[in-house]
DNA sequence: AAAGCGGGGTC
DNA sequence: GACCCAGCTTT
């Protein structure tokens, strides 16, 4: 059997039952594909269920506010996916009469849809002959053919794209794409792949050379940087002061508490004498630590967050334009990042 | 070509 | 602690 036929035979026996595989609806396939970018199936699945339940079609999705989308997205990470989906949905509503496109060339013009996702949607929804190339495919091909070129280099991308195209089963693009990705996800895994049960035992280059754990090769990212976030909880009766994050940093458009970032860990006297703090809250505010410094790890930075309660003597000196008092009972409705909603869960607000 | 962008799981 | 996940966008 040829490579693709072997994979499809394997797939018939081992495929995972996933809700987005029971439909040809491009909108639902799009939802699943964006959710699954850099995200494991188990983590994305409940989000997919909530999104299809809440928005039955792309027009309903487009008619929502960005805040609503981000709120449903809360906790999933890479929030630009949610923001881009919202933009894409409005383009489909306004320029494509609400009919979700299924051809690669149109799909790739939409925000948040790159080469992988355009290939996935066009093949799954329309059986267009486009080969997907994701982390699973990189790994399977690198091992099977013994390719040592780094998968995240320009050169590597070219090589793997060419091989992926050659291997695609043009008669069954959807089936083939699903098969190679599922195979990579559950069988040819990054760690402890199931080589002893593999139908490619006779032909896998990496296995024959004992290089399975060395492949694929990936250029390593540089180290994370440390940041110190000091959050201020200000209550005013049944309301609390919240801040919406802006552009050019993590967690864009998500809500949190007023924040002072510093280059090192701050003590209470440090904060009380900080110029920015005084300009907002005055020089006679009271400070209490509500939660000692906790570490929050992102893929590219380590955030050390401390939560302070602020008790004002008088009124707020200065209220930033992105700050607003929010009723405690409405706090649940805001889209917040993990650091914030975890703090709130642990408190008794 | 490289950096920025989350959160969670595995070993 | 290192690596990875159904990647995309910006610089």
mmCIF file with all atom_site columns, N, CA and C in Angstrom, chain A residues 10 16 22 36 41 56 63 89 120 162 181 198 205 234 243 248 260 276-277 280 285 295 313 317 325 337 346:
data_model
loop_
_atom_site.group_PDB
_atom_site.id
_atom_site.type_symbol
_atom_site.label_atom_id
_atom_site.label_alt_id
_atom_site.label_comp_id
_atom_site.label_asym_id
_atom_site.label_entity_id
_atom_site.label_seq_id
_atom_site.pdbx_PDB_ins_code
_atom_site.Cartn_x
_atom_site.Cartn_y
_atom_site.Cartn_z
_atom_site.occupancy
_atom_site.B_iso_or_equiv
_atom_site.pdbx_formal_charge
_atom_site.auth_seq_id
_atom_site.auth_comp_id
_atom_site.auth_asym_id
_atom_site.auth_atom_id
_atom_site.pdbx_PDB_model_num
ATOM 1  N N  . UNK A 1 10  ? -5.348  2.896  8.625  1.00 0.00 ? 10  UNK A N  1
ATOM 2  C CA . UNK A 1 10  ? -5.164  3.081  10.067 1.00 0.00 ? 10  UNK A CA 1
ATOM 3  C C  . UNK A 1 10  ? -6.304  3.917  10.641 1.00 0.00 ? 10  UNK A C  1
ATOM 4  N N  . UNK A 1 16  ? -10.699 9.262  15.954 1.00 0.00 ? 16  UNK A N  1
ATOM 5  C CA . UNK A 1 16  ? -11.406 9.765  17.130 1.00 0.00 ? 16  UNK A CA 1
ATOM 6  C C  . UNK A 1 16  ? -12.759 10.320 16.690 1.00 0.00 ? 16  UNK A C  1
ATOM 7  N N  . UNK A 1 22  ? -18.678 15.465 12.114 1.00 0.00 ? 22  UNK A N  1
ATOM 8  C CA . UNK A 1 22  ? -19.993 14.979 11.710 1.00 0.00 ? 22  UNK A CA 1
ATOM 9  C C  . UNK A 1 22  ? -20.700 15.983 10.827 1.00 0.00 ? 22  UNK A C  1
ATOM 10 N N  . UNK A 1 36  ? -8.723  25.036 17.567 1.00 0.00 ? 36  UNK A N  1
ATOM 11 C CA . UNK A 1 36  ? -7.697  24.006 17.740 1.00 0.00 ? 36  UNK A CA 1
ATOM 12 C C  . UNK A 1 36  ? -6.293  24.468 17.349 1.00 0.00 ? 36  UNK A C  1
ATOM 13 N N  . UNK A 1 41  ? -7.087  18.939 21.450 1.00 0.00 ? 41  UNK A N  1
ATOM 14 C CA . UNK A 1 41  ? -8.500  18.625 21.262 1.00 0.00 ? 41  UNK A CA 1
ATOM 15 C C  . UNK A 1 41  ? -9.254  18.649 22.590 1.00 0.00 ? 41  UNK A C  1
ATOM 16 N N  . UNK A 1 56  ? -25.516 29.806 16.167 1.00 0.00 ? 56  UNK A N  1
ATOM 17 C CA . UNK A 1 56  ? -25.887 28.707 15.267 1.00 0.00 ? 56  UNK A CA 1
ATOM 18 C C  . UNK A 1 56  ? -25.283 28.855 13.881 1.00 0.00 ? 56  UNK A C  1
ATOM 19 N N  . UNK A 1 63  ? -23.064 39.094 14.442 1.00 0.00 ? 63  UNK A N  1
ATOM 20 C CA . UNK A 1 63  ? -23.928 40.078 15.096 1.00 0.00 ? 63  UNK A CA 1
ATOM 21 C C  . UNK A 1 63  ? -23.594 40.278 16.578 1.00 0.00 ? 63  UNK A C  1
ATOM 22 N N  . UNK A 1 89  ? -16.003 36.938 10.658 1.00 0.00 ? 89  UNK A N  1
ATOM 23 C CA . UNK A 1 89  ? -17.445 36.688 10.598 1.00 0.00 ? 89  UNK A CA 1
ATOM 24 C C  . UNK A 1 89  ? -18.175 37.891 9.995  1.00 0.00 ? 89  UNK A C  1
ATOM 25 N N  . UNK A 1 120 ? -7.302  23.154 5.653  1.00 0.00 ? 120 UNK A N  1
ATOM 26 C CA . UNK A 1 120 ? -8.181  22.289 6.442  1.00 0.00 ? 120 UNK A CA 1
ATOM 27 C C  . UNK A 1 120 ? -9.642  22.520 6.072  1.00 0.00 ? 120 UNK A C  1
ATOM 28 N N  . UNK A 1 162 ? 6.328   20.714 0.104  1.00 0.00 ? 162 UNK A N  1
ATOM 29 C CA . UNK A 1 162 ? 6.420   19.949 -1.145 1.00 0.00 ? 162 UNK A CA 1
ATOM 30 C C  . UNK A 1 162 ? 6.078   18.482 -0.914 1.00 0.00 ? 162 UNK A C  1
ATOM 31 N N  . UNK A 1 181 ? -3.268  13.662 10.421 1.00 0.00 ? 181 UNK A N  1
ATOM 32 C CA . UNK A 1 181 ? -3.237  14.458 11.655 1.00 0.00 ? 181 UNK A CA 1
ATOM 33 C C  . UNK A 1 181 ? -3.593  13.609 12.876 1.00 0.00 ? 181 UNK A C  1
ATOM 34 N N  . UNK A 1 198 ? 3.417   -0.054 14.864 1.00 0.00 ? 198 UNK A N  1
ATOM 35 C CA . UNK A 1 198 ? 3.212   0.813  13.701 1.00 0.00 ? 198 UNK A CA 1
ATOM 36 C C  . UNK A 1 198 ? 3.302   0.063  12.374 1.00 0.00 ? 198 UNK A C  1
ATOM 37 N N  . UNK A 1 205 ? 12.055  5.787  8.228  1.00 0.00 ? 205 UNK A N  1
ATOM 38 C CA . UNK A 1 205 ? 13.488  6.060  8.243  1.00 0.00 ? 205 UNK A CA 1
ATOM 39 C C  . UNK A 1 205 ? 13.984  6.276  9.669  1.00 0.00 ? 205 UNK A C  1
ATOM 40 N N  . UNK A 1 234 ? -10.048 48.164 43.966 1.00 0.00 ? 234 UNK A N  1
ATOM 41 C CA . UNK A 1 234 ? -10.730 49.303 44.576 1.00 0.00 ? 234 UNK A CA 1
ATOM 42 C C  . UNK A 1 234 ? -12.220 49.057 44.558 1.00 0.00 ? 234 UNK A C  1
ATOM 43 N N  . UNK A 1 243 ? -10.348 47.683 34.493 1.00 0.00 ? 243 UNK A N  1
ATOM 44 C CA . UNK A 1 243 ? -9.559  48.320 33.440 1.00 0.00 ? 243 UNK A CA 1
ATOM 45 C C  . UNK A 1 243 ? -9.551  47.422 32.210 1.00 0.00 ? 243 UNK A C  1
ATOM 46 N N  . UNK A 1 248 ? -0.964  46.215 21.694 1.00 0.00 ? 248 UNK A N  1
ATOM 47 C CA . UNK A 1 248 ? 0.483   46.166 21.759 1.00 0.00 ? 248 UNK A CA 1
ATOM 48 C C  . UNK A 1 248 ? 1.049   45.385 22.923 1.00 0.00 ? 248 UNK A C  1
ATOM 49 N N  . UNK A 1 260 ? -0.164  48.489 37.871 1.00 0.00 ? 260 UNK A N  1
ATOM 50 C CA . UNK A 1 260 ? 1.140   49.163 37.838 1.00 0.00 ? 260 UNK A CA 1
ATOM 51 C C  . UNK A 1 260 ? 2.193   48.110 37.545 1.00 0.00 ? 260 UNK A C  1
ATOM 52 N N  . UNK A 1 276 ? 3.115   57.344 39.838 1.00 0.00 ? 276 UNK A N  1
ATOM 53 C CA . UNK A 1 276 ? 1.887   57.019 39.106 1.00 0.00 ? 276 UNK A CA 1
ATOM 54 C C  . UNK A 1 276 ? 0.773   56.653 40.087 1.00 0.00 ? 276 UNK A C  1
ATOM 55 N N  . UNK A 1 277 ? 1.128   55.882 41.123 1.00 0.00 ? 277 UNK A N  1
ATOM 56 C CA . UNK A 1 277 ? 0.128   55.475 42.109 1.00 0.00 ? 277 UNK A CA 1
ATOM 57 C C  . UNK A 1 277 ? -0.484  56.691 42.789 1.00 0.00 ? 277 UNK A C  1
ATOM 58 N N  . UNK A 1 280 ? -2.938  58.681 40.752 1.00 0.00 ? 280 UNK A N  1
ATOM 59 C CA . UNK A 1 280 ? -4.255  58.062 40.590 1.00 0.00 ? 280 UNK A CA 1
ATOM 60 C C  . UNK A 1 280 ? -5.023  58.003 41.899 1.00 0.00 ? 280 UNK A C  1
ATOM 61 N N  . UNK A 1 285 ? -3.645  56.997 50.596 1.00 0.00 ? 285 UNK A N  1
ATOM 62 C CA . UNK A 1 285 ? -4.416  55.755 50.475 1.00 0.00 ? 285 UNK A CA 1
ATOM 63 C C  . UNK A 1 285 ? -3.826  54.680 51.372 1.00 0.00 ? 285 UNK A C  1
ATOM 64 N N  . UNK A 1 295 ? 3.261   33.428 40.403 1.00 0.00 ? 295 UNK A N  1
ATOM 65 C CA . UNK A 1 295 ? 3.895   33.375 39.085 1.00 0.00 ? 295 UNK A CA 1
ATOM 66 C C  . UNK A 1 295 ? 2.908   32.872 38.050 1.00 0.00 ? 295 UNK A C  1
ATOM 67 N N  . UNK A 1 313 ? -8.864  57.513 50.931 1.00 0.00 ? 313 UNK A N  1
ATOM 68 C CA . UNK A 1 313 ? -9.360  58.444 51.944 1.00 0.00 ? 313 UNK A CA 1
ATOM 69 C C  . UNK A 1 313 ? -10.469 59.311 51.342 1.00 0.00 ? 313 UNK A C  1
ATOM 70 N N  . UNK A 1 317 ? -8.282  60.322 42.464 1.00 0.00 ? 317 UNK A N  1
ATOM 71 C CA . UNK A 1 317 ? -7.670  61.543 41.944 1.00 0.00 ? 317 UNK A CA 1
ATOM 72 C C  . UNK A 1 317 ? -7.805  61.580 40.419 1.00 0.00 ? 317 UNK A C  1
ATOM 73 N N  . UNK A 1 325 ? -16.062 51.697 36.806 1.00 0.00 ? 325 UNK A N  1
ATOM 74 C CA . UNK A 1 325 ? -16.627 50.947 37.930 1.00 0.00 ? 325 UNK A CA 1
ATOM 75 C C  . UNK A 1 325 ? -17.649 49.967 37.395 1.00 0.00 ? 325 UNK A C  1
ATOM 76 N N  . UNK A 1 337 ? -8.662  37.683 31.691 1.00 0.00 ? 337 UNK A N  1
ATOM 77 C CA . UNK A 1 337 ? -7.639  36.661 31.472 1.00 0.00 ? 337 UNK A CA 1
ATOM 78 C C  . UNK A 1 337 ? -7.474  35.816 32.728 1.00 0.00 ? 337 UNK A C  1
ATOM 79 N N  . UNK A 1 346 ? -10.830 32.638 43.751 1.00 0.00 ? 346 UNK A N  1
ATOM 80 C CA . UNK A 1 346 ? -10.292 32.382 45.077 1.00 0.00 ? 346 UNK A CA 1
ATOM 81 C C  . UNK A 1 346 ? -10.787 33.394 46.110 1.00 0.00 ? 346 UNK A C  1
#
